[in-house]
Amino acid sequence: MLGARLATAAVAIPLLLAIVFVAPPAVLSCLILVLGLVALAEYLGMALQRQRADQALGFGCGALVMMVAVWIVEPGLPLAAALTTAVAGLLAGIVLRPVDLKVGVANAALSVMGILYVTILAHFVWLRHLDGGPYWITFIIANGMSSDTGAYFAGKSFGRRKLMPRVSPGKTVEGAVGSLVTAAVAGAVCQKLLFPAEAVSTMVVLAILLAAVGQLGDLCESALKRAFDTKESGWIFPGHGGVLDRIDSLLFPVAILYYYRVSF
Amino acid sequence: MLGARLATAAVAIPLLLAIVFVAPPAVLSCLILVLGLVALAEYLGMALQRQRADQALGFGCGALVMMVAVWIVEPGLPLAAALTTAVAGLLAGIVLRPVDLKVGVANAALSVMGILYVTILAHFVWLRHLDGGPYWITFIIANGMSSDTGAYFAGKSFGRRKLMPRVSPGKTVEGAVGSLVTAAVAGAVCQKLLFPAEAVSTMVVLAILLAAVGQLGDLCESALKRAFDTKESGWIFPGHGGVLDRIDSLLFPVAILYYYRVSF
């Protein structure tokens, strides 16, 4: 398991850095679109199990939103148009198809939530277009990886108290604390290597905040999986579960970092 | 019933025109905010019956989105930030509160859909800020009223074939056709009075399109009410049902008209 994860990471990380720093922004947009569509398909597969027609409608509406979201360089009017179309399309789908109204409404609602949830991924594209975007994307990824690694080893070594057994039985308080510690260290390292102009305290506080929010996001995806009675969201990456399992802890941090960067 | 409807209309229409044409745009924003918040409360009251805590969380997240939506003059970055916060807040609410995961996820999804649905109302504010905005808002309202009136009288006089008994038992095909006819006539009248620069054919086609979409929106709200086992969404306007019952046929048209106006 650990071996497979390291092998995947050894291929994925250099490739990702090349895409973020060297390739034109459109390449990152395409990557995010593909990841987003796979994540959406995984989500709909879990949320609307075996209801193929509703999955297809949700995927179509979500694909429209994702395509617009990665096409634009910041969230604006076209995204509002796409979202409105998606919601109207899902509601019209309840009326115009001969589905049970209760099931139809429940499935439309789950689809809307999944679309909005997965589309958070587009903040990577919008962050890429900001000043120093590639560096901030690297920071998010380093933050996620260091936080995951710290949680894994601290949990394995010292894990005793359950963090939230109702949602995710494997996670421990010690793992969560370890994740914040390694994220703080990685934040300081990033400051030295990538952001000499930022104060080290800013980067450390930001790193801890993002790691904490990332773990909350991880728990949210666990809650979704539990509610839908599934274990893993998919099987794309060897040892890593599905795309949704990989991106869950990045979604909230990348959104926070994006709005932080446009505000300050 | 008809008397109460006419009396409400006799008060509401001149007031509305004064707000749209005479008052500063902020007054319309406030009105839309109030209507949106009441509609959201009605929706949550139907969708999450008797689950007060989830209703409160959904209302809080939705109020944030609505407030941002009516504050800005066109949909943009702040709205994306508010929506992301709302979705993350609702998901975090499943994790951080001791709720049943299945119920929590279903309620969060229904809340997200309701928030997006009701926030379509903010297109009135954005439309108001466009060139000739007050005239186009008048057109939307005239379109909705003429369409409703045509549907009512054509349905009462000639109504025979059920339009969609699965969703709304009272509506007839004859009523739907009548609504398109009166909307077309009202579109031609609006062209003469309000839009001398537009072609009459444009206005008539637009009026028919908006009336058709408005009826689809009306059916969507009926489907929601049926799925939630409710008859009327509220009791605010005498004879008119709740706010949601009043605005349901305006939501899709105002969005379409707004994107039409920014595109052409």
PDB file of N, CA and C in Angstrom, chain A residues 32-113:
ATOM      1  N   ILE A  32      -7.475  19.810 -14.733  1.00  0.00           N
ATOM      2  CA  ILE A  32      -8.497  20.023 -13.704  1.00  0.00           C
ATOM      3  C   ILE A  32      -9.866  19.594 -14.213  1.00  0.00           C
ATOM      4  N   LEU A  33     -10.119  19.869 -15.495  1.00  0.00           N
ATOM      5  CA  LEU A  33     -11.402  19.448 -16.072  1.00  0.00           C
ATOM      6  C   LEU A  33     -11.536  17.925 -16.023  1.00  0.00           C
ATOM      7  N   VAL A  34     -10.474  17.224 -16.433  1.00  0.00           N
ATOM      8  CA  VAL A  34     -10.529  15.759 -16.443  1.00  0.00           C
ATOM      9  C   VAL A  34     -10.714  15.232 -15.010  1.00  0.00           C
ATOM     10  N   LEU A  35      -9.920  15.754 -14.086  1.00  0.00           N
ATOM     11  CA  LEU A  35     -10.053  15.303 -12.684  1.00  0.00           C
ATOM     12  C   LEU A  35     -11.453  15.604 -12.162  1.00  0.00           C
ATOM     13  N   GLY A  36     -11.944  16.795 -12.481  1.00  0.00           N
ATOM     14  CA  GLY A  36     -13.264  17.196 -12.005  1.00  0.00           C
ATOM     15  C   GLY A  36     -14.361  16.291 -12.555  1.00  0.00           C
ATOM     16  N   LEU A  37     -14.268  15.967 -13.833  1.00  0.00           N
ATOM     17  CA  LEU A  37     -15.297  15.117 -14.444  1.00  0.00           C
ATOM     18  C   LEU A  37     -15.249  13.709 -13.857  1.00  0.00           C
ATOM     19  N   VAL A  38     -14.033  13.191 -13.647  1.00  0.00           N
ATOM     20  CA  VAL A  38     -13.925  11.854 -13.041  1.00  0.00           C
ATOM     21  C   VAL A  38     -14.469  11.894 -11.610  1.00  0.00           C
ATOM     22  N   ALA A  39     -14.108  12.941 -10.862  1.00  0.00           N
ATOM     23  CA  ALA A  39     -14.591  13.060  -9.483  1.00  0.00           C
ATOM     24  C   ALA A  39     -16.110  13.174  -9.449  1.00  0.00           C
ATOM     25  N   LEU A  40     -16.661  13.922 -10.401  1.00  0.00           N
ATOM     26  CA  LEU A  40     -18.117  14.060 -10.452  1.00  0.00           C
ATOM     27  C   LEU A  40     -18.777  12.711 -10.765  1.00  0.00           C
ATOM     28  N   ALA A  41     -18.200  11.975 -11.709  1.00  0.00           N
ATOM     29  CA  ALA A  41     -18.739  10.656 -12.046  1.00  0.00           C
ATOM     30  C   ALA A  41     -18.664   9.725 -10.820  1.00  0.00           C
ATOM     31  N   GLU A  42     -17.557   9.803 -10.089  1.00  0.00           N
ATOM     32  CA  GLU A  42     -17.427   8.988  -8.883  1.00  0.00           C
ATOM     33  C   GLU A  42     -18.496   9.373  -7.855  1.00  0.00           C
ATOM     34  N   TYR A  43     -18.639  10.686  -7.650  1.00  0.00           N
ATOM     35  CA  TYR A  43     -19.638  11.174  -6.691  1.00  0.00           C
ATOM     36  C   TYR A  43     -21.034  10.697  -7.079  1.00  0.00           C
ATOM     37  N   LEU A  44     -21.394  10.885  -8.343  1.00  0.00           N
ATOM     38  CA  LEU A  44     -22.746  10.508  -8.778  1.00  0.00           C
ATOM     39  C   LEU A  44     -22.935   8.995  -8.702  1.00  0.00           C
ATOM     40  N   GLY A  45     -21.847   8.243  -8.983  1.00  0.00           N
ATOM     41  CA  GLY A  45     -21.924   6.791  -8.860  1.00  0.00           C
ATOM     42  C   GLY A  45     -22.241   6.365  -7.430  1.00  0.00           C
ATOM     43  N   MET A  46     -21.685   7.116  -6.461  1.00  0.00           N
ATOM     44  CA  MET A  46     -21.961   6.807  -5.047  1.00  0.00           C
ATOM     45  C   MET A  46     -23.335   7.301  -4.633  1.00  0.00           C
ATOM     46  N   ALA A  47     -23.651   8.550  -5.029  1.00  0.00           N
ATOM     47  CA  ALA A  47     -24.845   9.211  -4.494  1.00  0.00           C
ATOM     48  C   ALA A  47     -26.126   8.659  -5.111  1.00  0.00           C
ATOM     49  N   LEU A  48     -26.065   8.368  -6.417  1.00  0.00           N
ATOM     50  CA  LEU A  48     -27.274   7.901  -7.124  1.00  0.00           C
ATOM     51  C   LEU A  48     -27.028   6.479  -7.621  1.00  0.00           C
ATOM     52  N   GLN A  49     -26.748   5.582  -6.712  1.00  0.00           N
ATOM     53  CA  GLN A  49     -26.339   4.228  -7.103  1.00  0.00           C
ATOM     54  C   GLN A  49     -27.326   3.559  -8.047  1.00  0.00           C
ATOM     55  N   ARG A  50     -26.782   3.078  -9.159  1.00  0.00           N
ATOM     56  CA  ARG A  50     -27.555   2.305 -10.148  1.00  0.00           C
ATOM     57  C   ARG A  50     -28.689   3.092 -10.802  1.00  0.00           C
ATOM     58  N   GLN A  51     -28.802   4.387 -10.557  1.00  0.00           N
ATOM     59  CA  GLN A  51     -29.845   5.167 -11.237  1.00  0.00           C
ATOM     60  C   GLN A  51     -29.205   5.899 -12.412  1.00  0.00           C
ATOM     61  N   ARG A  52     -28.977   5.135 -13.482  1.00  0.00           N
ATOM     62  CA  ARG A  52     -28.155   5.585 -14.600  1.00  0.00           C
ATOM     63  C   ARG A  52     -28.671   6.871 -15.242  1.00  0.00           C
ATOM     64  N   ALA A  53     -29.981   6.974 -15.423  1.00  0.00           N
ATOM     65  CA  ALA A  53     -30.519   8.137 -16.133  1.00  0.00           C
ATOM     66  C   ALA A  53     -30.271   9.405 -15.316  1.00  0.00           C
ATOM     67  N   ASP A  54     -30.503   9.322 -13.992  1.00  0.00           N
ATOM     68  CA  ASP A  54     -30.273  10.495 -13.152  1.00  0.00           C
ATOM     69  C   ASP A  54     -28.789  10.824 -13.074  1.00  0.00           C
ATOM     70  N   GLN A  55     -27.938   9.786 -13.042  1.00  0.00           N
ATOM     71  CA  GLN A  55     -26.499  10.027 -13.069  1.00  0.00           C
ATOM     72  C   GLN A  55     -26.108  10.770 -14.344  1.00  0.00           C
ATOM     73  N   ALA A  56     -26.674  10.332 -15.476  1.00  0.00           N
ATOM     74  CA  ALA A  56     -26.323  10.947 -16.760  1.00  0.00           C
ATOM     75  C   ALA A  56     -26.754  12.409 -16.797  1.00  0.00           C
ATOM     76  N   LEU A  57     -27.965  12.687 -16.289  1.00  0.00           N
ATOM     77  CA  LEU A  57     -28.438  14.073 -16.271  1.00  0.00           C
ATOM     78  C   LEU A  57     -27.556  14.935 -15.363  1.00  0.00           C
ATOM     79  N   GLY A  58     -27.257  14.417 -14.177  1.00  0.00           N
ATOM     80  CA  GLY A  58     -26.389  15.152 -13.251  1.00  0.00           C
ATOM     81  C   GLY A  58     -25.015  15.379 -13.847  1.00  0.00           C
ATOM     82  N   PHE A  59     -24.497  14.357 -14.529  1.00  0.00           N
ATOM     83  CA  PHE A  59     -23.170  14.488 -15.134  1.00  0.00           C
ATOM     84  C   PHE A  59     -23.187  15.525 -16.254  1.00  0.00           C
ATOM     85  N   GLY A  60     -24.236  15.504 -17.059  1.00  0.00           N
ATOM     86  CA  GLY A  60     -24.331  16.486 -18.138  1.00  0.00           C
ATOM     87  C   GLY A  60     -24.379  17.909 -17.613  1.00  0.00           C
ATOM     88  N   CYS A  61     -25.228  18.138 -16.613  1.00  0.00           N
ATOM     89  CA  CYS A  61     -25.330  19.487 -16.032  1.00  0.00           C
ATOM     90  C   CYS A  61     -24.010  19.887 -15.372  1.00  0.00           C
ATOM     91  N   GLY A  62     -23.397  18.942 -14.655  1.00  0.00           N
ATOM     92  CA  GLY A  62     -22.133  19.224 -13.975  1.00  0.00           C
ATOM     93  C   GLY A  62     -21.004  19.461 -14.958  1.00  0.00           C
ATOM     94  N   ALA A  63     -20.997  18.716 -16.057  1.00  0.00           N
ATOM     95  CA  ALA A  63     -19.946  18.883 -17.061  1.00  0.00           C
ATOM     96  C   ALA A  63     -20.007  20.284 -17.658  1.00  0.00           C
ATOM     97  N   LEU A  64     -21.224  20.774 -17.884  1.00  0.00           N
ATOM     98  CA  LEU A  64     -21.383  22.139 -18.377  1.00  0.00           C
ATOM     99  C   LEU A  64     -20.738  23.138 -17.402  1.00  0.00           C
ATOM    100  N   VAL A  65     -21.066  22.986 -16.115  1.00  0.00           N
ATOM    101  CA  VAL A  65     -20.526  23.902 -15.105  1.00  0.00           C
ATOM    102  C   VAL A  65     -19.003  23.807 -15.047  1.00  0.00           C
ATOM    103  N   MET A  66     -18.474  22.573 -15.011  1.00  0.00           N
ATOM    104  CA  MET A  66     -17.019  22.391 -14.924  1.00  0.00           C
ATOM    105  C   MET A  66     -16.308  22.973 -16.135  1.00  0.00           C
ATOM    106  N   MET A  67     -16.876  22.757 -17.329  1.00  0.00           N
ATOM    107  CA  MET A  67     -16.222  23.256 -18.542  1.00  0.00           C
ATOM    108  C   MET A  67     -16.151  24.770 -18.531  1.00  0.00           C
ATOM    109  N   VAL A  68     -17.258  25.411 -18.136  1.00  0.00           N
ATOM    110  CA  VAL A  68     -17.242  26.873 -18.056  1.00  0.00           C
ATOM    111  C   VAL A  68     -16.253  27.322 -16.974  1.00  0.00           C
ATOM    112  N   ALA A  69     -16.253  26.615 -15.841  1.00  0.00           N
ATOM    113  CA  ALA A  69     -15.422  27.024 -14.699  1.00  0.00           C
ATOM    114  C   ALA A  69     -13.929  26.990 -15.032  1.00  0.00           C
ATOM    115  N   VAL A  70     -13.482  25.993 -15.784  1.00  0.00           N
ATOM    116  CA  VAL A  70     -12.051  25.927 -16.101  1.00  0.00           C
ATOM    117  C   VAL A  70     -11.698  26.771 -17.324  1.00  0.00           C
ATOM    118  N   TRP A  71     -12.723  27.181 -18.078  1.00  0.00           N
ATOM    119  CA  TRP A  71     -12.480  28.000 -19.263  1.00  0.00           C
ATOM    120  C   TRP A  71     -12.165  29.445 -18.862  1.00  0.00           C
ATOM    121  N   ILE A  72     -12.879  29.944 -17.843  1.00  0.00           N
ATOM    122  CA  ILE A  72     -12.716  31.338 -17.437  1.00  0.00           C
ATOM    123  C   ILE A  72     -11.512  31.478 -16.508  1.00  0.00           C
ATOM    124  N   VAL A  73     -11.006  32.706 -16.349  1.00  0.00           N
ATOM    125  CA  VAL A  73      -9.822  32.906 -15.519  1.00  0.00           C
ATOM    126  C   VAL A  73     -10.170  33.377 -14.111  1.00  0.00           C
ATOM    127  N   GLU A  74     -11.417  33.775 -13.898  1.00  0.00           N
ATOM    128  CA  GLU A  74     -11.893  34.040 -12.545  1.00  0.00           C
ATOM    129  C   GLU A  74     -13.407  33.843 -12.535  1.00  0.00           C
ATOM    130  N   PRO A  75     -13.975  33.503 -11.374  1.00  0.00           N
ATOM    131  CA  PRO A  75     -15.404  33.210 -11.361  1.00  0.00           C
ATOM    132  C   PRO A  75     -16.209  34.464 -11.671  1.00  0.00           C
ATOM    133  N   GLY A  76     -17.136  34.357 -12.612  1.00  0.00           N
ATOM    134  CA  GLY A  76     -17.899  35.528 -13.018  1.00  0.00           C
ATOM    135  C   GLY A  76     -19.216  35.142 -13.639  1.00  0.00           C
ATOM    136  N   LEU A  77     -19.705  36.034 -14.479  1.00  0.00           N
ATOM    137  CA  LEU A  77     -21.008  35.881 -15.092  1.00  0.00           C
ATOM    138  C   LEU A  77     -21.214  34.548 -15.833  1.00  0.00           C
ATOM    139  N   PRO A  78     -20.250  34.084 -16.632  1.00  0.00           N
ATOM    140  CA  PRO A  78     -20.499  32.819 -17.341  1.00  0.00           C
ATOM    141  C   PRO A  78     -20.728  31.650 -16.382  1.00  0.00           C
ATOM    142  N   LEU A  79     -20.035  31.670 -15.249  1.00  0.00           N
ATOM    143  CA  LEU A  79     -20.223  30.588 -14.279  1.00  0.00           C
ATOM    144  C   LEU A  79     -21.619  30.651 -13.664  1.00  0.00           C
ATOM    145  N   ALA A  80     -22.100  31.873 -13.378  1.00  0.00           N
ATOM    146  CA  ALA A  80     -23.464  32.020 -12.850  1.00  0.00           C
ATOM    147  C   ALA A  80     -24.474  31.506 -13.863  1.00  0.00           C
ATOM    148  N   ALA A  81     -24.241  31.810 -15.147  1.00  0.00           N
ATOM    149  CA  ALA A  81     -25.151  31.328 -16.187  1.00  0.00           C
ATOM    150  C   ALA A  81     -25.148  29.801 -16.236  1.00  0.00           C
ATOM    151  N   ALA A  82     -23.964  29.206 -16.154  1.00  0.00           N
ATOM    152  CA  ALA A  82     -23.872  27.744 -16.220  1.00  0.00           C
ATOM    153  C   ALA A  82     -24.539  27.090 -15.006  1.00  0.00           C
ATOM    154  N   LEU A  83     -24.305  27.671 -13.824  1.00  0.00           N
ATOM    155  CA  LEU A  83     -24.904  27.108 -12.606  1.00  0.00           C
ATOM    156  C   LEU A  83     -26.423  27.205 -12.647  1.00  0.00           C
ATOM    157  N   THR A  84     -26.927  28.377 -13.086  1.00  0.00           N
ATOM    158  CA  THR A  84     -28.380  28.543 -13.190  1.00  0.00           C
ATOM    159  C   THR A  84     -28.956  27.537 -14.175  1.00  0.00           C
ATOM    160  N   THR A  85     -28.274  27.370 -15.304  1.00  0.00           N
ATOM    161  CA  THR A  85     -28.729  26.389 -16.291  1.00  0.00           C
ATOM    162  C   THR A  85     -28.741  24.980 -15.701  1.00  0.00           C
ATOM    163  N   ALA A  86     -27.697  24.657 -14.941  1.00  0.00           N
ATOM    164  CA  ALA A  86     -27.609  23.313 -14.361  1.00  0.00           C
ATOM    165  C   ALA A  86     -28.754  23.056 -13.382  1.00  0.00           C
ATOM    166  N   VAL A  87     -29.006  24.032 -12.499  1.00  0.00           N
ATOM    167  CA  VAL A  87     -30.085  23.849 -11.526  1.00  0.00           C
ATOM    168  C   VAL A  87     -31.440  23.762 -12.234  1.00  0.00           C
ATOM    169  N   ALA A  88     -31.665  24.677 -13.188  1.00  0.00           N
ATOM    170  CA  ALA A  88     -32.925  24.651 -13.932  1.00  0.00           C
ATOM    171  C   ALA A  88     -33.059  23.343 -14.702  1.00  0.00           C
ATOM    172  N   GLY A  89     -31.953  22.877 -15.280  1.00  0.00           N
ATOM    173  CA  GLY A  89     -31.986  21.628 -16.039  1.00  0.00           C
ATOM    174  C   GLY A  89     -32.322  20.439 -15.160  1.00  0.00           C
ATOM    175  N   LEU A  90     -31.749  20.405 -13.963  1.00  0.00           N
ATOM    176  CA  LEU A  90     -32.027  19.279 -13.057  1.00  0.00           C
ATOM    177  C   LEU A  90     -33.473  19.329 -12.566  1.00  0.00           C
ATOM    178  N   LEU A  91     -33.972  20.543 -12.272  1.00  0.00           N
ATOM    179  CA  LEU A  91     -35.368  20.656 -11.848  1.00  0.00           C
ATOM    180  C   LEU A  91     -36.310  20.299 -12.998  1.00  0.00           C
ATOM    181  N   ALA A  92     -36.004  20.787 -14.200  1.00  0.00           N
ATOM    182  CA  ALA A  92     -36.845  20.456 -15.355  1.00  0.00           C
ATOM    183  C   ALA A  92     -36.832  18.947 -15.604  1.00  0.00           C
ATOM    184  N   GLY A  93     -35.683  18.320 -15.315  1.00  0.00           N
ATOM    185  CA  GLY A  93     -35.585  16.874 -15.496  1.00  0.00           C
ATOM    186  C   GLY A  93     -36.558  16.095 -14.622  1.00  0.00           C
ATOM    187  N   ILE A  94     -36.911  16.672 -13.469  1.00  0.00           N
ATOM    188  CA  ILE A  94     -37.894  16.008 -12.597  1.00  0.00           C
ATOM    189  C   ILE A  94     -39.281  16.091 -13.228  1.00  0.00           C
ATOM    190  N   VAL A  95     -39.559  17.255 -13.832  1.00  0.00           N
ATOM    191  CA  VAL A  95     -40.892  17.505 -14.377  1.00  0.00           C
ATOM    192  C   VAL A  95     -41.094  16.782 -15.701  1.00  0.00           C
ATOM    193  N   LEU A  96     -40.063  16.856 -16.566  1.00  0.00           N
ATOM    194  CA  LEU A  96     -40.248  16.407 -17.952  1.00  0.00           C
ATOM    195  C   LEU A  96     -40.019  14.905 -18.140  1.00  0.00           C
ATOM    196  N   ARG A  97     -39.419  14.245 -17.146  1.00  0.00           N
ATOM    197  CA  ARG A  97     -39.235  12.793 -17.271  1.00  0.00           C
ATOM    198  C   ARG A  97     -40.206  12.111 -16.312  1.00  0.00           C
ATOM    199  N   PRO A  98     -40.647  10.900 -16.643  1.00  0.00           N
ATOM    200  CA  PRO A  98     -41.649  10.234 -15.799  1.00  0.00           C
ATOM    201  C   PRO A  98     -41.006   9.573 -14.576  1.00  0.00           C
ATOM    202  N   VAL A  99     -40.381  10.384 -13.722  1.00  0.00           N
ATOM    203  CA  VAL A  99     -39.731   9.818 -12.537  1.00  0.00           C
ATOM    204  C   VAL A  99     -40.630  10.028 -11.314  1.00  0.00           C
ATOM    205  N   ASP A 100     -40.408   9.227 -10.287  1.00  0.00           N
ATOM    206  CA  ASP A 100     -41.065   9.447  -9.005  1.00  0.00           C
ATOM    207  C   ASP A 100     -40.602  10.800  -8.462  1.00  0.00           C
ATOM    208  N   LEU A 101     -41.552  11.650  -8.045  1.00  0.00           N
ATOM    209  CA  LEU A 101     -41.184  13.016  -7.682  1.00  0.00           C
ATOM    210  C   LEU A 101     -40.239  13.063  -6.487  1.00  0.00           C
ATOM    211  N   LYS A 102     -40.510  12.259  -5.474  1.00  0.00           N
ATOM    212  CA  LYS A 102     -39.647  12.276  -4.282  1.00  0.00           C
ATOM    213  C   LYS A 102     -38.215  11.859  -4.623  1.00  0.00           C
ATOM    214  N   VAL A 103     -38.101  10.754  -5.369  1.00  0.00           N
ATOM    215  CA  VAL A 103     -36.772  10.282  -5.771  1.00  0.00           C
ATOM    216  C   VAL A 103     -36.112  11.306  -6.679  1.00  0.00           C
ATOM    217  N   GLY A 104     -36.903  11.862  -7.606  1.00  0.00           N
ATOM    218  CA  GLY A 104     -36.352  12.837  -8.540  1.00  0.00           C
ATOM    219  C   GLY A 104     -35.806  14.067  -7.834  1.00  0.00           C
ATOM    220  N   VAL A 105     -36.555  14.585  -6.865  1.00  0.00           N
ATOM    221  CA  VAL A 105     -36.096  15.773  -6.135  1.00  0.00           C
ATOM    222  C   VAL A 105     -34.855  15.439  -5.308  1.00  0.00           C
ATOM    223  N   ALA A 106     -34.866  14.302  -4.639  1.00  0.00           N
ATOM    224  CA  ALA A 106     -33.708  13.927  -3.828  1.00  0.00           C
ATOM    225  C   ALA A 106     -32.465  13.780  -4.706  1.00  0.00           C
ATOM    226  N   ASN A 107     -32.617  13.146  -5.866  1.00  0.00           N
ATOM    227  CA  ASN A 107     -31.470  12.954  -6.753  1.00  0.00           C
ATOM    228  C   ASN A 107     -30.987  14.266  -7.354  1.00  0.00           C
ATOM    229  N   ALA A 108     -31.925  15.143  -7.708  1.00  0.00           N
ATOM    230  CA  ALA A 108     -31.528  16.449  -8.238  1.00  0.00           C
ATOM    231  C   ALA A 108     -30.739  17.218  -7.179  1.00  0.00           C
ATOM    232  N   ALA A 109     -31.213  17.170  -5.930  1.00  0.00           N
ATOM    233  CA  ALA A 109     -30.528  17.895  -4.853  1.00  0.00           C
ATOM    234  C   ALA A 109     -29.125  17.330  -4.639  1.00  0.00           C
ATOM    235  N   LEU A 110     -28.996  16.009  -4.606  1.00  0.00           N
ATOM    236  CA  LEU A 110     -27.670  15.409  -4.437  1.00  0.00           C
ATOM    237  C   LEU A 110     -26.764  15.779  -5.605  1.00  0.00           C
ATOM    238  N   SER A 111     -27.335  15.841  -6.814  1.00  0.00           N
ATOM    239  CA  SER A 111     -26.529  16.214  -7.984  1.00  0.00           C
ATOM    240  C   SER A 111     -26.045  17.653  -7.873  1.00  0.00           C
ATOM    241  N   VAL A 112     -26.958  18.566  -7.481  1.00  0.00           N
ATOM    242  CA  VAL A 112     -26.564  19.975  -7.355  1.00  0.00           C
ATOM    243  C   VAL A 112     -25.432  20.105  -6.336  1.00  0.00           C
ATOM    244  N   MET A 113     -25.580  19.437  -5.191  1.00  0.00           N
ATOM    245  CA  MET A 113     -24.535  19.545  -4.171  1.00  0.00           C
ATOM    246  C   MET A 113     -23.214  18.994  -4.695  1.00  0.00           C
TER     247      MET A 113
END
